[in-house]
Amino acid sequence: MRKLRRPAYRFFIVAHVASSVAWLGLSLCLLVLAVRALTASDAGEQFAAGTAMDALASTMALPIGAVAIATGLVLMFGTRWGPSHKWVLTKLVLTVGAYAATVFALLPGLGELAALVDPDRVQAVDSGVVAGPIVSSSIYLGATVLSYVKPWGRLGGRRAPAPARVPVRSAR
């Protein structure tokens, strides 16, 4: 397996972290707007929240998610943290699942919400509108934890060699 050279690694890790953080930020924005649409007593406020959710998700979710997945795959195959690590595969499955849920559930649901809300009267909004952003935010936060903690070993019980330790001199 060919490993990324340092400049390429830096580019892909920055692009991966930036897109992943953007995806989490978008998800948290959608959560705030969903709560606003659900609890609004003013029709204009509810309309603004519902249409903003649709506009944000329909323009940003797919490109941001695609960049996060693509850069994650490059890093998975171009670094020592390859597909043999359980935490890497877990992140990949969760992220691809969240992307699929965005395509097949979130975006159509937000399109329906945008069509439902009316600037002239408050509509009864299904409380499920907050479910997608809660689930996706949880997945993205979980993926962040997995990236930092790197739990579990390799598939098949193989262990990665421990990094060489440099002796620390004590200051006297």
mmCIF file of C-alpha atoms in Angstrom:
data_model
loop_
_atom_site.group_PDB
_atom_site.id
_atom_site.type_symbol
_atom_site.label_atom_id
_atom_site.label_comp_id
_atom_site.label_asym_id
_atom_site.label_seq_id
_atom_site.Cartn_x
_atom_site.Cartn_y
_atom_site.Cartn_z
ATOM 1 C CA MET A 1 0.000 0.000 0.000
ATOM 2 C CA ARG A 2 1.478 3.345 -1.023
ATOM 3 C CA LYS A 3 1.543 6.004 1.694
ATOM 4 C CA LEU A 4 0.889 9.694 1.143
ATOM 5 C CA ARG A 5 3.867 12.016 1.144
ATOM 6 C CA ARG A 6 3.853 14.751 3.773
ATOM 7 C CA PRO A 7 2.474 17.631 1.606
ATOM 8 C CA ALA A 8 -0.327 15.431 0.250
ATOM 9 C CA TYR A 9 -1.088 14.102 3.725
ATOM 10 C CA ARG A 10 -1.333 17.634 5.095
ATOM 11 C CA PHE A 11 -3.649 18.689 2.283
ATOM 12 C CA PHE A 12 -5.966 15.708 2.737
ATOM 13 C CA ILE A 13 -6.031 15.833 6.543
ATOM 14 C CA VAL A 14 -6.883 19.558 6.498
ATOM 15 C CA ALA A 15 -9.562 19.014 3.835
ATOM 16 C CA HIS A 16 -10.959 16.057 5.799
ATOM 17 C CA VAL A 17 -11.074 17.868 9.130
ATOM 18 C CA ALA A 18 -12.513 21.040 7.559
ATOM 19 C CA SER A 19 -15.254 19.175 5.678
ATOM 20 C CA SER A 20 -16.079 17.026 8.699
ATOM 21 C CA VAL A 21 -16.317 20.058 10.971
ATOM 22 C CA ALA A 22 -18.448 21.826 8.354
ATOM 23 C CA TRP A 23 -20.766 18.798 8.177
ATOM 24 C CA LEU A 24 -21.113 18.766 11.968
ATOM 25 C CA GLY A 25 -21.714 22.539 11.983
ATOM 26 C CA LEU A 26 -24.379 22.210 9.304
ATOM 27 C CA SER A 27 -26.046 19.442 11.266
ATOM 28 C CA LEU A 28 -26.079 21.533 14.447
ATOM 29 C CA CYS A 29 -27.502 24.511 12.516
ATOM 30 C CA LEU A 30 -30.251 22.268 11.172
ATOM 31 C CA LEU A 31 -30.984 21.130 14.729
ATOM 32 C CA VAL A 32 -31.347 24.713 15.968
ATOM 33 C CA LEU A 33 -33.581 25.600 13.024
ATOM 34 C CA ALA A 34 -35.668 22.437 13.505
ATOM 35 C CA VAL A 35 -36.330 23.306 17.139
ATOM 36 C CA ARG A 36 -37.233 26.832 16.033
ATOM 37 C CA ALA A 37 -39.644 25.560 13.345
ATOM 38 C CA LEU A 38 -41.199 23.149 15.825
ATOM 39 C CA THR A 39 -41.702 25.647 18.644
ATOM 40 C CA ALA A 40 -42.381 28.877 16.748
ATOM 41 C CA SER A 41 -45.565 30.738 17.628
ATOM 42 C CA ASP A 42 -45.033 33.212 14.793
ATOM 43 C CA ALA A 43 -45.798 32.058 11.226
ATOM 44 C CA GLY A 44 -43.018 34.143 9.695
ATOM 45 C CA GLU A 45 -40.466 32.732 12.103
ATOM 46 C CA GLN A 46 -41.594 29.166 11.420
ATOM 47 C CA PHE A 47 -41.525 29.782 7.665
ATOM 48 C CA ALA A 48 -38.022 31.246 7.860
ATOM 49 C CA ALA A 49 -36.711 28.330 9.919
ATOM 50 C CA GLY A 50 -38.297 25.678 7.708
ATOM 51 C CA THR A 51 -37.184 27.196 4.429
ATOM 52 C CA ALA A 52 -33.691 27.938 5.784
ATOM 53 C CA MET A 53 -33.311 24.279 6.759
ATOM 54 C CA ASP A 54 -34.226 23.188 3.253
ATOM 55 C CA ALA A 55 -31.988 25.782 1.593
ATOM 56 C CA LEU A 56 -28.954 24.967 3.747
ATOM 57 C CA ALA A 57 -29.258 21.206 3.512
ATOM 58 C CA SER A 58 -30.095 21.068 -0.175
ATOM 59 C CA THR A 59 -27.109 23.206 -1.166
ATOM 60 C CA MET A 60 -24.450 22.198 1.351
ATOM 61 C CA ALA A 61 -25.023 18.713 2.774
ATOM 62 C CA LEU A 62 -24.150 16.614 -0.259
ATOM 63 C CA PRO A 63 -20.951 18.426 -1.332
ATOM 64 C CA ILE A 64 -19.629 18.672 2.231
ATOM 65 C CA GLY A 65 -20.422 15.018 2.925
ATOM 66 C CA ALA A 66 -18.867 13.907 -0.361
ATOM 67 C CA VAL A 67 -15.625 15.750 0.427
ATOM 68 C CA ALA A 68 -15.542 14.248 3.936
ATOM 69 C CA ILE A 69 -16.025 10.726 2.579
ATOM 70 C CA ALA A 70 -13.587 11.131 -0.330
ATOM 71 C CA THR A 71 -10.809 12.610 1.798
ATOM 72 C CA GLY A 72 -11.445 9.984 4.468
ATOM 73 C CA LEU A 73 -10.991 7.235 1.879
ATOM 74 C CA VAL A 74 -7.747 8.799 0.623
ATOM 75 C CA LEU A 75 -6.462 8.974 4.198
ATOM 76 C CA MET A 76 -7.649 5.439 4.931
ATOM 77 C CA PHE A 77 -5.702 4.001 2.005
ATOM 78 C CA GLY A 78 -2.797 6.443 2.150
ATOM 79 C CA THR A 79 -1.790 6.275 5.817
ATOM 80 C CA ARG A 80 -1.004 3.646 8.412
ATOM 81 C CA TRP A 81 -4.581 4.005 9.680
ATOM 82 C CA GLY A 82 -5.894 1.758 6.950
ATOM 83 C CA PRO A 83 -8.975 -0.401 6.567
ATOM 84 C CA SER A 84 -7.558 -3.038 8.891
ATOM 85 C CA HIS A 85 -8.345 -0.801 11.894
ATOM 86 C CA LYS A 86 -11.797 -1.366 13.360
ATOM 87 C CA TRP A 87 -12.305 2.279 14.317
ATOM 88 C CA VAL A 88 -11.537 3.400 10.744
ATOM 89 C CA LEU A 89 -14.086 0.996 9.276
ATOM 90 C CA THR A 90 -16.635 2.012 11.923
ATOM 91 C CA LYS A 91 -16.186 5.674 10.962
ATOM 92 C CA LEU A 92 -16.548 4.810 7.291
ATOM 93 C CA VAL A 93 -19.756 2.805 7.799
ATOM 94 C CA LEU A 94 -21.302 5.500 10.027
ATOM 95 C CA THR A 95 -20.357 8.294 7.639
ATOM 96 C CA VAL A 96 -21.594 6.526 4.511
ATOM 97 C CA GLY A 97 -24.791 5.641 6.410
ATOM 98 C CA ALA A 98 -25.288 9.275 7.411
ATOM 99 C CA TYR A 99 -24.697 10.378 3.820
ATOM 100 C CA ALA A 100 -27.250 7.852 2.531
ATOM 101 C CA ALA A 101 -29.753 8.993 5.173
ATOM 102 C CA THR A 102 -29.177 12.573 4.041
ATOM 103 C CA VAL A 103 -29.901 11.664 0.422
ATOM 104 C CA PHE A 104 -32.886 9.389 0.998
ATOM 105 C CA ALA A 105 -34.541 10.798 4.139
ATOM 106 C CA LEU A 106 -33.303 14.204 5.286
ATOM 107 C CA LEU A 107 -33.396 16.110 1.994
ATOM 108 C CA PRO A 108 -36.837 14.830 0.917
ATOM 109 C CA GLY A 109 -38.180 15.490 4.422
ATOM 110 C CA LEU A 110 -36.869 19.048 4.446
ATOM 111 C CA GLY A 111 -38.345 19.617 0.994
ATOM 112 C CA GLU A 112 -41.719 18.559 2.395
ATOM 113 C CA LEU A 113 -41.240 20.834 5.413
ATOM 114 C CA ALA A 114 -40.416 23.817 3.180
ATOM 115 C CA ALA A 115 -43.565 23.123 1.148
ATOM 116 C CA LEU A 116 -45.666 22.817 4.332
ATOM 117 C CA VAL A 117 -44.702 25.988 6.191
ATOM 118 C CA ASP A 118 -46.731 29.074 5.384
ATOM 119 C CA PRO A 119 -45.588 32.644 6.066
ATOM 120 C CA ASP A 120 -49.173 33.607 6.949
ATOM 121 C CA ARG A 121 -50.101 30.952 9.511
ATOM 122 C CA VAL A 122 -48.355 28.609 11.928
ATOM 123 C CA GLN A 123 -48.426 24.962 10.832
ATOM 124 C CA ALA A 124 -48.300 21.837 12.951
ATOM 125 C CA VAL A 125 -44.778 20.530 12.297
ATOM 126 C CA ASP A 126 -43.977 16.872 12.940
ATOM 127 C CA SER A 127 -41.610 16.551 15.897
ATOM 128 C CA GLY A 128 -39.583 14.118 13.783
ATOM 129 C CA VAL A 129 -38.032 17.145 12.093
ATOM 130 C CA VAL A 130 -35.441 17.222 14.898
ATOM 131 C CA ALA A 131 -34.609 13.499 14.639
ATOM 132 C CA GLY A 132 -32.356 13.746 11.571
ATOM 133 C CA PRO A 133 -30.159 16.541 12.921
ATOM 134 C CA ILE A 134 -29.913 14.823 16.318
ATOM 135 C CA VAL A 135 -28.850 11.515 14.750
ATOM 136 C CA SER A 136 -26.414 13.103 12.306
ATOM 137 C CA SER A 137 -24.857 15.351 14.963
ATOM 138 C CA SER A 138 -24.407 12.304 17.196
ATOM 139 C CA ILE A 139 -22.760 10.372 14.359
ATOM 140 C CA TYR A 140 -20.381 13.218 13.502
ATOM 141 C CA LEU A 141 -19.456 13.789 17.152
ATOM 142 C CA GLY A 142 -18.936 10.050 17.549
ATOM 143 C CA ALA A 143 -16.689 9.991 14.478
ATOM 144 C CA THR A 144 -14.676 12.844 15.970
ATOM 145 C CA VAL A 145 -14.200 10.863 19.180
ATOM 146 C CA LEU A 146 -13.163 7.776 17.201
ATOM 147 C CA SER A 147 -10.585 9.838 15.287
ATOM 148 C CA TYR A 148 -9.079 11.174 18.468
ATOM 149 C CA VAL A 149 -9.263 8.134 20.751
ATOM 150 C CA LYS A 150 -8.596 5.462 18.090
ATOM 151 C CA PRO A 151 -10.093 2.618 20.137
ATOM 152 C CA TRP A 152 -10.017 -1.091 19.335
ATOM 153 C CA GLY A 153 -7.340 -2.987 17.540
ATOM 154 C CA ARG A 154 -6.949 -4.291 14.059
ATOM 155 C CA LEU A 155 -9.185 -6.787 12.365
ATOM 156 C CA GLY A 156 -7.991 -10.330 12.955
ATOM 157 C CA GLY A 157 -6.302 -9.392 16.231
ATOM 158 C CA ARG A 158 -3.125 -8.048 14.615
ATOM 159 C CA ARG A 159 -1.599 -5.197 16.536
ATOM 160 C CA ALA A 160 0.188 -2.250 15.029
ATOM 161 C CA PRO A 161 3.783 -1.912 16.140
ATOM 162 C CA ALA A 162 4.160 0.493 19.024
ATOM 163 C CA PRO A 163 5.801 3.790 18.094
ATOM 164 C CA ALA A 164 9.412 4.131 19.158
ATOM 165 C CA ARG A 165 9.763 5.973 22.410
ATOM 166 C CA VAL A 166 12.423 8.600 22.841
ATOM 167 C CA PRO A 167 13.935 8.641 26.319
ATOM 168 C CA VAL A 168 13.220 11.842 28.196
ATOM 169 C CA ARG A 169 16.109 13.490 29.970
ATOM 170 C CA SER A 170 15.363 14.913 33.343
ATOM 171 C CA ALA A 171 16.354 18.518 33.897
ATOM 172 C CA ARG A 172 18.705 18.990 36.826
#
